[in-house]
GROMACS .gro file of C-alpha atoms in nm:
model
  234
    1UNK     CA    1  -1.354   1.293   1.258
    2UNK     CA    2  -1.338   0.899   1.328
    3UNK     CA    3  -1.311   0.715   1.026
    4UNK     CA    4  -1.437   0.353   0.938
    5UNK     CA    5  -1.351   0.113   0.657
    6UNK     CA    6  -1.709   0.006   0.533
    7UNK     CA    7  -1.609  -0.159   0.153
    8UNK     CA    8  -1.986  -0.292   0.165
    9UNK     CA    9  -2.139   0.009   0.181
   10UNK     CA   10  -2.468   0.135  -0.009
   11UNK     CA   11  -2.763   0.290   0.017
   12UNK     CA   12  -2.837   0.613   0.284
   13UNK     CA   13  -2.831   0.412   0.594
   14UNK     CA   14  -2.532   0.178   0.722
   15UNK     CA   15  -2.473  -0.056   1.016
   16UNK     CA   16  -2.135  -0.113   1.096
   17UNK     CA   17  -2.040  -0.498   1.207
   18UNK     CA   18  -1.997  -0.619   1.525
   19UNK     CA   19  -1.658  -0.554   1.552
   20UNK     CA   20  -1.636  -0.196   1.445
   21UNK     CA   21  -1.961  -0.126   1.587
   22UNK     CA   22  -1.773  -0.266   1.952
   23UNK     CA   23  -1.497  -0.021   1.834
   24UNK     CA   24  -1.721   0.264   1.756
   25UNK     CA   25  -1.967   0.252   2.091
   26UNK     CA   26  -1.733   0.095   2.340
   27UNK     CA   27  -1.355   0.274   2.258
   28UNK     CA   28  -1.428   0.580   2.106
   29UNK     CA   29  -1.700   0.627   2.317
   30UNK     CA   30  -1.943   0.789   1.997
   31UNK     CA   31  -2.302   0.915   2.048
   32UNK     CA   32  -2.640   0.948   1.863
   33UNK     CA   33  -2.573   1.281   1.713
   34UNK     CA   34  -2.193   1.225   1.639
   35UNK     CA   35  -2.017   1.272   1.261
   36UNK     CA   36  -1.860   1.028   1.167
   37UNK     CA   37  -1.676   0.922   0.819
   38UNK     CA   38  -1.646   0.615   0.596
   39UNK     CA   39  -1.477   0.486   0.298
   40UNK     CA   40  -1.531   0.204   0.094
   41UNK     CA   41  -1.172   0.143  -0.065
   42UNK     CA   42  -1.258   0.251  -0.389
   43UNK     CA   43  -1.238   0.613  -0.357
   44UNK     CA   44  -1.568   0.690  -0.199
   45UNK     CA   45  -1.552   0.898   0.133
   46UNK     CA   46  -1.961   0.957   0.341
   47UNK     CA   47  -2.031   1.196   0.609
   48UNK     CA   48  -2.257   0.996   0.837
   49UNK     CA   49  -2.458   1.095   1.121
   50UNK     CA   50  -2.466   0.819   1.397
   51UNK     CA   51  -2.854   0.741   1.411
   52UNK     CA   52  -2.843   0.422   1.679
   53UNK     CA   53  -2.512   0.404   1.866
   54UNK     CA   54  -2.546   0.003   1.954
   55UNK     CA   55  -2.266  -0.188   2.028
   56UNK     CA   56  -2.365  -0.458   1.817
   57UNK     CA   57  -2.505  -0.279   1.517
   58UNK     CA   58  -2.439   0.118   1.531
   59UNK     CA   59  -2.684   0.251   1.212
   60UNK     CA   60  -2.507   0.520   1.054
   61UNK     CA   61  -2.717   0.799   0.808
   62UNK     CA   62  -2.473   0.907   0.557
   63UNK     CA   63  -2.572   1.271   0.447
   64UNK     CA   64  -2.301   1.366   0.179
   65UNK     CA   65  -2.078   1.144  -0.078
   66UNK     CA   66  -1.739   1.199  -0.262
   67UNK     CA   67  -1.661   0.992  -0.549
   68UNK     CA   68  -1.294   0.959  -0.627
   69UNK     CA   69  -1.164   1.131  -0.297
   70UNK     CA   70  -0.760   1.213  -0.288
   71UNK     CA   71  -0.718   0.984  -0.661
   72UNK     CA   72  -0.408   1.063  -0.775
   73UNK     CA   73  -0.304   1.118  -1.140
   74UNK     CA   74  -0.082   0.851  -1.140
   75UNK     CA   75  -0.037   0.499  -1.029
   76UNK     CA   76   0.271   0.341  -0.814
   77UNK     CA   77   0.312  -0.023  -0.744
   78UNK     CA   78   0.571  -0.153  -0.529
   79UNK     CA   79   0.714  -0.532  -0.578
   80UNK     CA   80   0.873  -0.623  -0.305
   81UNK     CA   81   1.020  -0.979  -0.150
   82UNK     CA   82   0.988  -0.980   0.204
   83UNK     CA   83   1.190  -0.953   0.496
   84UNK     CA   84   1.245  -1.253   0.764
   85UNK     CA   85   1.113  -1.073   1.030
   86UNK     CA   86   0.775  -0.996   0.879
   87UNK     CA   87   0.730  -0.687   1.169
   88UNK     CA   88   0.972  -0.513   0.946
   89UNK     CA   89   0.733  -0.546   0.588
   90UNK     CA   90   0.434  -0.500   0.791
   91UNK     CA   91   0.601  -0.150   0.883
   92UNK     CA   92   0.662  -0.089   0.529
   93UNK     CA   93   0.290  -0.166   0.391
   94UNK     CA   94   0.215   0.128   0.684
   95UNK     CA   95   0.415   0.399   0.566
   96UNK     CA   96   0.401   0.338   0.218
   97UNK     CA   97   0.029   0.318   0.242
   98UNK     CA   98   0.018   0.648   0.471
   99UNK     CA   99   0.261   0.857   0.205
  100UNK     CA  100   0.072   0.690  -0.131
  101UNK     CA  101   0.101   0.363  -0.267
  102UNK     CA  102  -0.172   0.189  -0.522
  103UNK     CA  103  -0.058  -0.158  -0.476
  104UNK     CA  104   0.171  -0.380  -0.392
  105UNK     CA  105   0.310  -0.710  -0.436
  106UNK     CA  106   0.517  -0.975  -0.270
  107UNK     CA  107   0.829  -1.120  -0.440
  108UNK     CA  108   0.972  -1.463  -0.412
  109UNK     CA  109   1.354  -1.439  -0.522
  110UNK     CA  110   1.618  -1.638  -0.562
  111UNK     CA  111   1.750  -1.509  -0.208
  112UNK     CA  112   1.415  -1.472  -0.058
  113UNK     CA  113   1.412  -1.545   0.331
  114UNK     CA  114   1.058  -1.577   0.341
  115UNK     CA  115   0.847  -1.791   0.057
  116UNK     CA  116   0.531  -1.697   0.225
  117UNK     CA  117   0.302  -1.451   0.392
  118UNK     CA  118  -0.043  -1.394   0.593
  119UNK     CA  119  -0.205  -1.203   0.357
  120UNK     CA  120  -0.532  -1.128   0.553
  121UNK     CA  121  -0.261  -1.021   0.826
  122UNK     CA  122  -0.128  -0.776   0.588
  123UNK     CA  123  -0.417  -0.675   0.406
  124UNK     CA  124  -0.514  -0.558   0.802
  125UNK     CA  125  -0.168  -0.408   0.822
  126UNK     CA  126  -0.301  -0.178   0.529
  127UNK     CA  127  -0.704  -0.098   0.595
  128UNK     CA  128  -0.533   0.005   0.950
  129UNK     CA  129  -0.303   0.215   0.742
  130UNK     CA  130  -0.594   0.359   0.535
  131UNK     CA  131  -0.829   0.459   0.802
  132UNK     CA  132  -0.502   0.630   0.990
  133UNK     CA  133  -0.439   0.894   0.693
  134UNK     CA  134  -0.777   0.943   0.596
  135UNK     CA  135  -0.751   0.783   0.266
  136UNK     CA  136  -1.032   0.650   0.057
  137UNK     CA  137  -0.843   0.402  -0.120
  138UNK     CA  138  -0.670   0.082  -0.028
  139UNK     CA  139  -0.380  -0.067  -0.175
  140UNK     CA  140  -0.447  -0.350  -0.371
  141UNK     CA  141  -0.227  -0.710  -0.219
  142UNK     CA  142  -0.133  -0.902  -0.474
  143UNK     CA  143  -0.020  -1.292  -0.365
  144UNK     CA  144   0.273  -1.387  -0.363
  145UNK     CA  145   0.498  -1.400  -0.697
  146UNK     CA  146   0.776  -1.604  -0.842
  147UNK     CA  147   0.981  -1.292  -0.951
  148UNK     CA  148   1.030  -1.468  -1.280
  149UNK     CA  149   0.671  -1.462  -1.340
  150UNK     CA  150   0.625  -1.108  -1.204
  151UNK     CA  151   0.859  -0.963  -1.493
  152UNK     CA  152   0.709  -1.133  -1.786
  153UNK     CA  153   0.344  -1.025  -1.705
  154UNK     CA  154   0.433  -0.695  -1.566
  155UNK     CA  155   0.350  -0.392  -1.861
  156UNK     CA  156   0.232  -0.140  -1.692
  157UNK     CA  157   0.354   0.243  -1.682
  158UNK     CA  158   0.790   0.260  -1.624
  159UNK     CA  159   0.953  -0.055  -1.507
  160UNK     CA  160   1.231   0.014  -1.248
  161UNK     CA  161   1.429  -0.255  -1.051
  162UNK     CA  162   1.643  -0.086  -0.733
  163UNK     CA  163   1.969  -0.283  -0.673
  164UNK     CA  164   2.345  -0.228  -0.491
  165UNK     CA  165   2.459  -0.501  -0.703
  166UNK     CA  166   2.760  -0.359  -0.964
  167UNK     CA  167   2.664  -0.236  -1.308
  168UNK     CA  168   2.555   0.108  -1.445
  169UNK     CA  169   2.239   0.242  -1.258
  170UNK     CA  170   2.034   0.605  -1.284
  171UNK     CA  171   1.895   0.753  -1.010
  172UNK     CA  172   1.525   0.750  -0.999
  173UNK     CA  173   1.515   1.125  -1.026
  174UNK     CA  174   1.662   1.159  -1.365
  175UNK     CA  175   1.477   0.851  -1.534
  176UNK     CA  176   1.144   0.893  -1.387
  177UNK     CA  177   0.838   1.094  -1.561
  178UNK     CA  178   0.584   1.278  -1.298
  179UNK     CA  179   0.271   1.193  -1.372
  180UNK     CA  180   0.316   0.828  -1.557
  181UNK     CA  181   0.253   0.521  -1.342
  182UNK     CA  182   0.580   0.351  -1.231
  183UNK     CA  183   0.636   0.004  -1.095
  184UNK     CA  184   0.939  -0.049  -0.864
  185UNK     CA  185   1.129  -0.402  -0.762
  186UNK     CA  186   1.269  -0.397  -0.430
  187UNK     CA  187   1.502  -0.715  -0.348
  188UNK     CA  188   1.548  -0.912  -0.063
  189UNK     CA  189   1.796  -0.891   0.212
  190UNK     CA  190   2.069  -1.062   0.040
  191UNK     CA  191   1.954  -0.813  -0.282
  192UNK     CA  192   1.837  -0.944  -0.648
  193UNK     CA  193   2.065  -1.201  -0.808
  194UNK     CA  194   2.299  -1.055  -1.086
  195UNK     CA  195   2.108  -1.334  -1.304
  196UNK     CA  196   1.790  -1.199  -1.180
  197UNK     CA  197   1.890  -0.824  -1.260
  198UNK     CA  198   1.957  -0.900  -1.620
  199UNK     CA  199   1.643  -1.096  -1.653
  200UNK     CA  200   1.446  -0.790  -1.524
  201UNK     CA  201   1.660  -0.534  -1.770
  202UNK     CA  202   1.578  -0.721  -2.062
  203UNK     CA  203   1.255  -0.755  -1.967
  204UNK     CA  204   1.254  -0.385  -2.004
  205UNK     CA  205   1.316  -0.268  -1.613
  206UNK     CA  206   1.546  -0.006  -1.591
  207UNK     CA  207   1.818  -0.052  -1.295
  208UNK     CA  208   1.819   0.209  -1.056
  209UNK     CA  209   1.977   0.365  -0.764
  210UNK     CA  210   1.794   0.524  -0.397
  211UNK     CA  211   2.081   0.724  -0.293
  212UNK     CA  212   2.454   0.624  -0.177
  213UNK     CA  213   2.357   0.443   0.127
  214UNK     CA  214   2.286   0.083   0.141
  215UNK     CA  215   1.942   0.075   0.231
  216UNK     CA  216   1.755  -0.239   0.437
  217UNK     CA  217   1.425  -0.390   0.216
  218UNK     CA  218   1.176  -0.217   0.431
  219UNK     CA  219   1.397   0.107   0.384
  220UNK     CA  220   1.446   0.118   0.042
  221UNK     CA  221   1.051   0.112  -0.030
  222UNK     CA  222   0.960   0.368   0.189
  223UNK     CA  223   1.261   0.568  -0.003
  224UNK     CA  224   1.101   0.456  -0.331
  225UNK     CA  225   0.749   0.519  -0.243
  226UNK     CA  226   0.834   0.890  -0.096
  227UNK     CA  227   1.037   0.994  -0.397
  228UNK     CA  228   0.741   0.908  -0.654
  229UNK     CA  229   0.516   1.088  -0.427
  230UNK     CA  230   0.779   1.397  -0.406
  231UNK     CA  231   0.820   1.403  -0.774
  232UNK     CA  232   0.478   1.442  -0.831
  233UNK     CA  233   0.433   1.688  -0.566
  234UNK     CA  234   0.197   1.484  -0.343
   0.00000   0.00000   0.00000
């Protein structure tokens, strides 16, 4: 079943926009008559019923309604500066958001090769991701943050930063608790700072290791993002 990204959506009847509509009519070719499914992005998945298949306005009837479709017991948010070669976080934001993510943010670092980013590109990056695996959620995209200013305000469920810098670090299997949120700090290419480690420890972060291999940025969050999933049997 096609699936549309409609975060707009109420009411039994819904017309798509032009764009999707163009997408709906023209490239997948749907009829009058075909099922079709929608999400808003806040864990509501329809069953619709195309009722007018125009390309500029296809009317949709939805006939059925899930509220909090595929939410998962837990929350995982990945921090994350980005690469150079933005292709390479873009690729990230797709897998992560295909396996299970519930935000993410971008980190500005002391060794940060790139200060900025497109969000609306990236927030597209992610909807595409969405409609892919048939999820009713999207990832929240936070702006970007000084990392400084990401530690301080961050509270929420266990605090882990990944590094290959020296110093003691746990594997994330034998710190982490299934079932409790987690946030995870990935660095950039040239890694956190040592300074910028021991800021996020005492800030309460615990240091951790994603296996033995030295892992690229985009790498180590897909690593990070599977493992939380895998832990929790997801």
């Amino acid at each position: 079943m096609h699936l549309f990204y409609t975060p707009d959506i109420e009411g039994d009847v819904y017309t798509l926009n032009p764009e999707e509509s163009k997408h709906c009519v023209r490239v997948l070719r749907l009829e009058k008559g075909d099922e079709v499914a929608l999400v808003d992005g806040r864990g509501g998945y329809y069953s619709g019923i195309i009722t007018a298949a125009v390309i500029k306005g296809c009317e949709i009837e939805i006939v059925h309604k899930i509220e909090a479709y595929g939410k998962r017991s837990f929350r995982l948010h990945i921090a994350i500066a980005p690469t150079k070669n933005i292709d390479r976080i873009e690729w990230m934001l797709e897998k992560c958001t295909e396996i299970g993510t519930e935000e993410f943010t971008m980190l500005r670092t002391a060794r940060s090769e790139r200060k900025e980013v497109k969000a609306e590109r990236l927030e597209k990056v992610i909807v595409s991701a969405v409609k892919q695996s048939l999820k009713a959620y999207v990832p929240g995209l936070n702006p970007m943050t000084d990392f400084k200013h990401f530690i301080a305000s961050c509270k929420e469920g266990q605090r882990f930063i990944a590094h290959c810098n020296e110093g003691e670090k746990r594997r994330l299997d034998e710190v982490y608790i299934p079932g409790e949120d987690a946030v995870i700090l990935i660095g950039p290419e040239g890694d956190f700072s040592d300074e910028e480690v021991g800021w996020a420890v005492s800030a309460g972060f615990v240091p951790i290791t994603l296996g033995n291999s030295r892992l690229r940025t985009e790498t180590a969050g897909i690593v990070a993002c599977h493992s939380i999933g895998f832990m929790n049997k997801v």
